[in-house]
CSV table of C-alpha atoms and ligand atoms in Angstrom, one decimal:
chain,number,residue,atom,x,y,z
A,1,MET,CA,-44.9,3.2,-25.0
A,2,ARG,CA,-41.5,3.9,-25.5
A,3,GLY,CA,-38.8,1.5,-23.3
A,4,VAL,CA,-36.6,3.0,-21.1
A,5,ALA,CA,-32.9,1.8,-20.9
A,6,VAL,CA,-32.0,1.6,-17.4
A,7,ARG,CA,-28.1,1.0,-16.6
A,8,LEU,CA,-27.4,-0.1,-13.2
A,9,THR,CA,-23.9,0.7,-12.0
A,10,ALA,CA,-22.8,-1.1,-8.9
A,11,MET,CA,-21.4,0.8,-6.1
A,12,VAL,CA,-18.0,-0.5,-5.3
A,13,PHE,CA,-17.2,0.9,-1.7
A,14,ALA,CA,-14.2,-1.4,-0.7
A,15,PRO,CA,-11.7,-3.6,-2.8
A,16,PRO,CA,-11.5,-7.6,-2.4
A,17,ASP,CA,-10.5,-9.1,0.6
A,18,ARG,CA,-7.8,-11.4,-1.5
A,19,ILE,CA,-6.4,-10.4,-4.2
A,20,VAL,CA,-4.0,-13.3,-6.2
A,21,THR,CA,-1.3,-12.6,-8.9
A,22,ASP,CA,1.2,-14.3,-10.3
A,23,ARG,CA,3.2,-15.1,-7.2
A,24,LEU,CA,1.5,-13.5,-4.4
A,25,VAL,CA,-2.0,-13.4,-2.6
A,26,ILE,CA,-2.6,-10.6,-1.1
A,27,ARG,CA,-5.1,-10.6,1.9
A,28,ARG,CA,-7.1,-8.5,4.3
A,29,GLU,CA,-5.6,-9.3,7.5
A,30,SER,CA,-7.3,-10.8,11.0
A,31,ALA,CA,-6.5,-11.5,14.4
A,32,ASP,CA,-4.6,-14.7,13.3
A,33,ASP,CA,-1.9,-12.5,11.6
A,34,ALA,CA,-0.7,-10.6,14.6
A,35,ALA,CA,2.2,-12.9,15.5
A,36,VAL,CA,3.5,-13.0,11.7
A,37,VAL,CA,3.2,-9.6,11.3
A,38,ALA,CA,4.8,-8.7,14.9
A,39,ASP,CA,7.6,-11.3,14.0
A,40,ALA,CA,8.5,-9.8,10.9
A,41,ILE,CA,8.5,-6.1,12.4
A,42,ASP,CA,10.7,-6.9,15.0
A,43,ARG,CA,13.3,-8.7,12.2
A,44,ASN,CA,13.2,-5.6,10.2
A,45,ARG,CA,13.1,-2.7,12.4
A,46,THR,CA,16.5,-1.4,11.4
A,47,ARG,CA,15.4,-1.2,7.6
A,48,LEU,CA,12.1,0.1,8.1
A,49,LEU,CA,12.7,2.8,11.2
A,50,PRO,CA,14.6,5.3,9.1
A,51,TRP,CA,11.5,5.6,7.0
A,52,MET,CA,8.7,4.6,9.2
A,53,SER,CA,8.8,5.9,12.6
A,54,TRP,CA,6.3,3.5,14.0
A,55,ALA,CA,8.4,0.7,13.5
A,56,THR,CA,9.6,0.1,17.3
A,57,GLY,CA,9.7,-2.3,19.7
A,58,GLU,CA,6.5,-1.7,20.9
A,59,ALA,CA,5.3,-2.3,17.2
A,60,ALA,CA,7.1,-5.4,17.2
A,61,GLU,CA,4.8,-6.8,20.1
A,62,VAL,CA,2.1,-9.2,19.4
A,63,SER,CA,-0.7,-7.4,21.9
A,64,THR,CA,0.3,-4.1,19.7
A,65,GLN,CA,-0.5,-6.1,16.2
A,66,VAL,CA,-3.7,-7.4,17.7
A,67,ALA,CA,-5.0,-3.7,18.8
A,68,ARG,CA,-3.9,-2.6,15.4
A,69,ILE,CA,-5.3,-5.2,13.5
A,70,ALA,CA,-8.8,-4.5,15.0
A,71,GLY,CA,-8.6,-0.9,14.3
A,72,ALA,CA,-7.6,-1.4,10.7
A,73,SER,CA,-10.6,-4.0,10.3
A,74,GLU,CA,-12.9,-1.0,11.6
A,75,GLN,CA,-11.4,1.5,9.1
A,76,TRP,CA,-11.8,-1.0,6.4
A,77,ASP,CA,-15.5,-1.5,7.3
A,78,ALA,CA,-16.1,2.2,7.4
A,79,GLY,CA,-14.4,2.3,4.0
A,80,ASP,CA,-11.4,4.7,5.3
A,81,MET,CA,-8.3,2.3,4.9
A,82,PHE,CA,-7.7,-1.4,3.6
A,83,ASP,CA,-4.9,-2.7,4.8
A,84,TYR,CA,-3.5,-6.1,3.4
A,85,SER,CA,-0.6,-8.4,4.3
A,86,ILE,CA,1.4,-10.3,1.3
A,87,PHE,CA,2.2,-13.9,1.2
A,88,ASP,CA,4.2,-16.1,-1.3
A,89,LEU,CA,1.5,-17.6,-3.5
A,90,VAL,CA,3.3,-21.2,-3.5
A,91,ASP,CA,4.7,-21.5,0.5
A,92,GLY,CA,2.7,-19.0,2.1
A,93,SER,CA,5.4,-16.9,3.8
A,94,PHE,CA,4.7,-13.6,4.7
A,95,MET,CA,6.6,-11.2,2.4
A,96,GLY,CA,5.2,-7.5,3.3
A,97,LYS,CA,2.4,-5.2,3.6
A,98,ILE,CA,0.6,-2.9,1.6
A,99,GLY,CA,-2.6,-0.8,2.1
A,100,LEU,CA,-4.7,1.9,0.5
A,101,HIS,CA,-5.6,5.1,2.6
A,102,ARG,CA,-8.5,7.4,2.1
A,103,ARG,CA,-6.3,10.6,3.2
A,104,ILE,CA,-5.6,12.7,0.3
A,105,GLY,CA,-8.9,14.2,-0.5
A,106,PRO,CA,-11.7,13.9,-3.3
A,107,HIS,CA,-11.2,10.9,-5.9
A,108,GLY,CA,-7.9,10.2,-4.6
A,109,ILE,CA,-6.5,7.0,-2.4
A,110,GLU,CA,-3.0,6.8,-1.2
A,111,LEU,CA,-0.8,3.4,-1.6
A,112,GLY,CA,1.7,2.6,1.1
A,113,TYR,CA,4.1,-0.4,1.7
A,114,TRP,CA,6.9,-2.3,3.5
A,115,LEU,CA,8.4,-5.5,2.7
A,116,ASP,CA,10.5,-8.0,4.5
A,117,ALA,CA,14.1,-8.1,3.8
A,118,GLU,CA,13.6,-11.4,2.4
A,119,ALA,CA,11.1,-10.5,0.0
A,120,GLU,CA,13.3,-7.5,-1.7
A,121,GLY,CA,14.8,-6.9,-4.7
A,122,ARG,CA,12.4,-9.7,-6.5
A,123,GLY,CA,9.8,-7.4,-7.9
A,124,VAL,CA,7.4,-8.4,-5.2
A,125,MET,CA,6.1,-4.7,-4.5
A,126,THR,CA,6.0,-3.9,-8.1
A,127,GLU,CA,3.8,-7.0,-8.5
A,128,ALA,CA,1.6,-6.2,-5.6
A,129,THR,CA,1.1,-2.0,-6.4
A,130,THR,CA,0.0,-3.0,-10.0
A,131,ALA,CA,-2.5,-5.2,-8.5
A,132,LEU,CA,-3.6,-3.0,-5.9
A,133,MET,CA,-3.7,0.1,-7.9
A,134,LYS,CA,-6.2,-1.6,-10.4
A,135,VAL,CA,-8.6,-2.5,-7.7
A,136,ALA,CA,-8.3,0.9,-6.3
A,137,LEU,CA,-9.2,2.4,-9.3
A,138,GLU,CA,-12.6,0.1,-9.4
A,139,LEU,CA,-13.7,1.6,-6.2
A,140,ASP,CA,-16.4,4.4,-6.4
A,141,GLU,CA,-15.4,7.9,-6.6
A,142,ILE,CA,-11.6,6.9,-6.9
A,143,ASP,CA,-9.9,8.1,-10.4
A,144,ARG,CA,-6.3,9.0,-8.9
A,145,VAL,CA,-4.0,6.8,-7.0
A,146,GLU,CA,-0.9,8.2,-5.5
A,147,ILE,CA,2.3,7.0,-3.6
A,148,HIS,CA,3.8,9.5,-1.1
A,149,CYS,CA,7.6,9.0,-0.3
A,150,ASP,CA,10.6,11.0,0.8
A,151,GLU,CA,13.1,11.9,-2.1
A,152,ALA,CA,16.0,10.0,-0.4
A,153,ASN,CA,13.9,6.8,-0.2
A,154,LEU,CA,15.8,5.7,-3.7
A,155,ARG,CA,13.9,1.9,-3.5
A,156,SER,CA,10.7,3.5,-2.8
A,157,GLN,CA,10.4,5.8,-5.3
A,158,ALA,CA,11.5,3.1,-7.9
A,159,VAL,CA,8.2,1.2,-7.3
A,160,PRO,CA,5.8,3.9,-8.7
A,161,ARG,CA,8.4,4.7,-11.4
A,162,ARG,CA,8.3,0.7,-12.4
A,163,VAL,CA,4.4,0.6,-12.4
A,164,GLY,CA,3.9,3.9,-14.5
A,165,PHE,CA,3.2,6.6,-12.0
A,166,ALA,CA,4.1,9.9,-12.6
A,167,LEU,CA,5.8,12.4,-10.3
A,168,ASP,CA,3.4,15.2,-9.7
A,169,ARG,CA,5.3,17.3,-7.2
A,170,ILE,CA,7.8,17.9,-4.2
A,171,GLU,CA,6.6,19.4,-1.2
A,172,ASN,CA,8.2,20.7,1.6
A,173,ARG,CA,7.0,18.4,4.8
A,174,PRO,CA,8.2,18.1,8.5
A,175,ILE,CA,10.9,15.3,8.8
A,176,ALA,CA,9.1,12.3,10.1
A,177,ALA,CA,11.8,9.5,10.2
A,178,ALA,CA,15.5,9.5,10.5
A,179,SER,CA,16.8,9.0,7.1
A,180,GLU,CA,13.9,11.5,5.6
A,181,THR,CA,15.3,14.9,3.9
A,182,GLY,CA,11.7,16.6,4.1
A,183,ARG,CA,11.4,16.6,0.6
A,184,HIS,CA,8.0,14.4,0.0
A,185,MET,CA,7.5,13.0,-3.4
A,186,VAL,CA,4.1,12.5,-4.5
A,187,TRP,CA,3.8,10.1,-7.4
A,188,VAL,CA,0.4,10.1,-8.8
A,189,TYR,CA,-1.4,7.6,-11.5
A,190,GLN,CA,-4.8,8.9,-12.8
A,191,PRO,CA,-5.6,7.2,-16.0
A,192,ASP,CA,-7.9,9.7,-17.4
A,193,CYS,CA,-5.2,12.5,-17.4
A,194,ARG,CA,-2.1,10.3,-19.1
V,1,LIG,C1,10.0,0.3,-0.7
V,1,LIG,C2,10.5,-1.2,-0.6
V,1,LIG,C3,8.9,-1.8,-0.6
V,1,LIG,C4,11.2,-1.6,-2.0
V,1,LIG,O1,11.2,-2.8,-2.3
V,1,LIG,P1,12.0,-3.5,-3.6
V,1,LIG,O2,12.1,-5.2,-3.5
V,1,LIG,O3,13.2,-2.7,-4.1
V,1,LIG,O4,11.0,-3.2,-4.7
V,1,LIG,P2,10.2,-4.3,-5.8
V,1,LIG,O5,9.6,-5.5,-4.8
V,1,LIG,O6,9.4,-4.0,-6.7
V,1,LIG,O7,11.6,-5.0,-6.3
V,1,LIG,C5,12.1,-4.2,-7.4
V,1,LIG,C6,13.4,-4.9,-7.5
V,1,LIG,O8,13.6,-6.6,-7.8
V,1,LIG,C7,14.2,-6.6,-9.2
V,1,LIG,N1,13.1,-7.3,-10.1
V,1,LIG,C8,13.3,-8.6,-10.0
V,1,LIG,N2,12.4,-9.3,-10.5
V,1,LIG,C9,11.6,-8.3,-10.9
V,1,LIG,C10,10.0,-8.3,-11.3
V,1,LIG,N3,9.7,-9.7,-12.0
V,1,LIG,N4,9.6,-7.2,-12.0
V,1,LIG,C11,10.0,-6.0,-11.3
V,1,LIG,N5,11.0,-6.1,-10.5
V,1,LIG,C12,11.9,-7.3,-10.6
V,1,LIG,C13,14.3,-5.3,-9.9
V,1,LIG,O9,15.1,-5.2,-10.7
V,1,LIG,C14,14.6,-4.4,-8.8
V,1,LIG,O10,16.1,-4.7,-8.1
V,1,LIG,P3,16.9,-3.5,-7.8
V,1,LIG,O11,16.1,-2.7,-6.8
V,1,LIG,O12,18.0,-4.1,-7.8
V,1,LIG,O13,16.7,-2.4,-9.2
V,1,LIG,C15,11.4,-1.8,0.3
V,1,LIG,O14,12.7,-1.4,-0.2
V,1,LIG,C16,11.3,-1.9,1.8
V,1,LIG,O15,10.2,-2.3,2.6
V,1,LIG,N6,11.6,-0.7,2.2
V,1,LIG,C17,11.7,-0.1,3.9
V,1,LIG,C18,10.2,0.3,3.9
V,1,LIG,C19,10.1,1.4,3.3
V,1,LIG,O16,10.8,2.2,3.1
V,1,LIG,N7,8.6,1.5,2.4
V,1,LIG,C20,8.0,2.6,1.6
V,1,LIG,C21,8.0,3.9,2.8
V,1,LIG,S1,7.3,5.2,1.8
């Protein structure tokens, strides 16, 4: 009787809880992170609000962050969203947030981010995006990572450009935050199509 080779491939439904890069620890949040995230939102509200309408005084309250992190944890377990905080590998300080969202249709996942002002301009988000993009592409049935940003958000669009994403299209969308133009850029990284 001839042997039959069976190749078992592990299904990967969620990325790792903790990703370490040269300078960063990118870690799934727990309730213990609520205070540090609330404090960072409070200090960065005027920078974030032009692009992120959720960055209000209410979002800067610890109780809001406790509730958000609990909801994000449920979404993680359901495989809908994987939300991380970014910390300095050396001193453990909070640097910002990055996440993956399954909300762009089959085989795709959207990556979003923001940084604390202290962490801006040092390549932190380029490093975090490069790492998270790689683990996203190892997820089952994901072959495309997208980054969405408004055309006026020059710092945000520079991140996918630097990492090697291609600008796929610009769509007209309702303006969702004060500095947006409504011209919504969709940057795509899709290894098989490059
Ligand atoms: C969008 C945002 C995360 C980008 O942050 P950023 O600091 O510009 O991006 P990076 O961390 O990748 O850093 C890139 C900068 O660091 C510099 N840099 C230094 N060392 C670097 C390194 N090792 N690798 C890459 N870049 C490096 C780059 O030259 C660049 O500087 P420049 O802006 O003067 O050209 C940040 O501006 C932010 O939080 N904005 C507000 C919220 C927001 O808009 N979020 C996105 C909504 S779509």
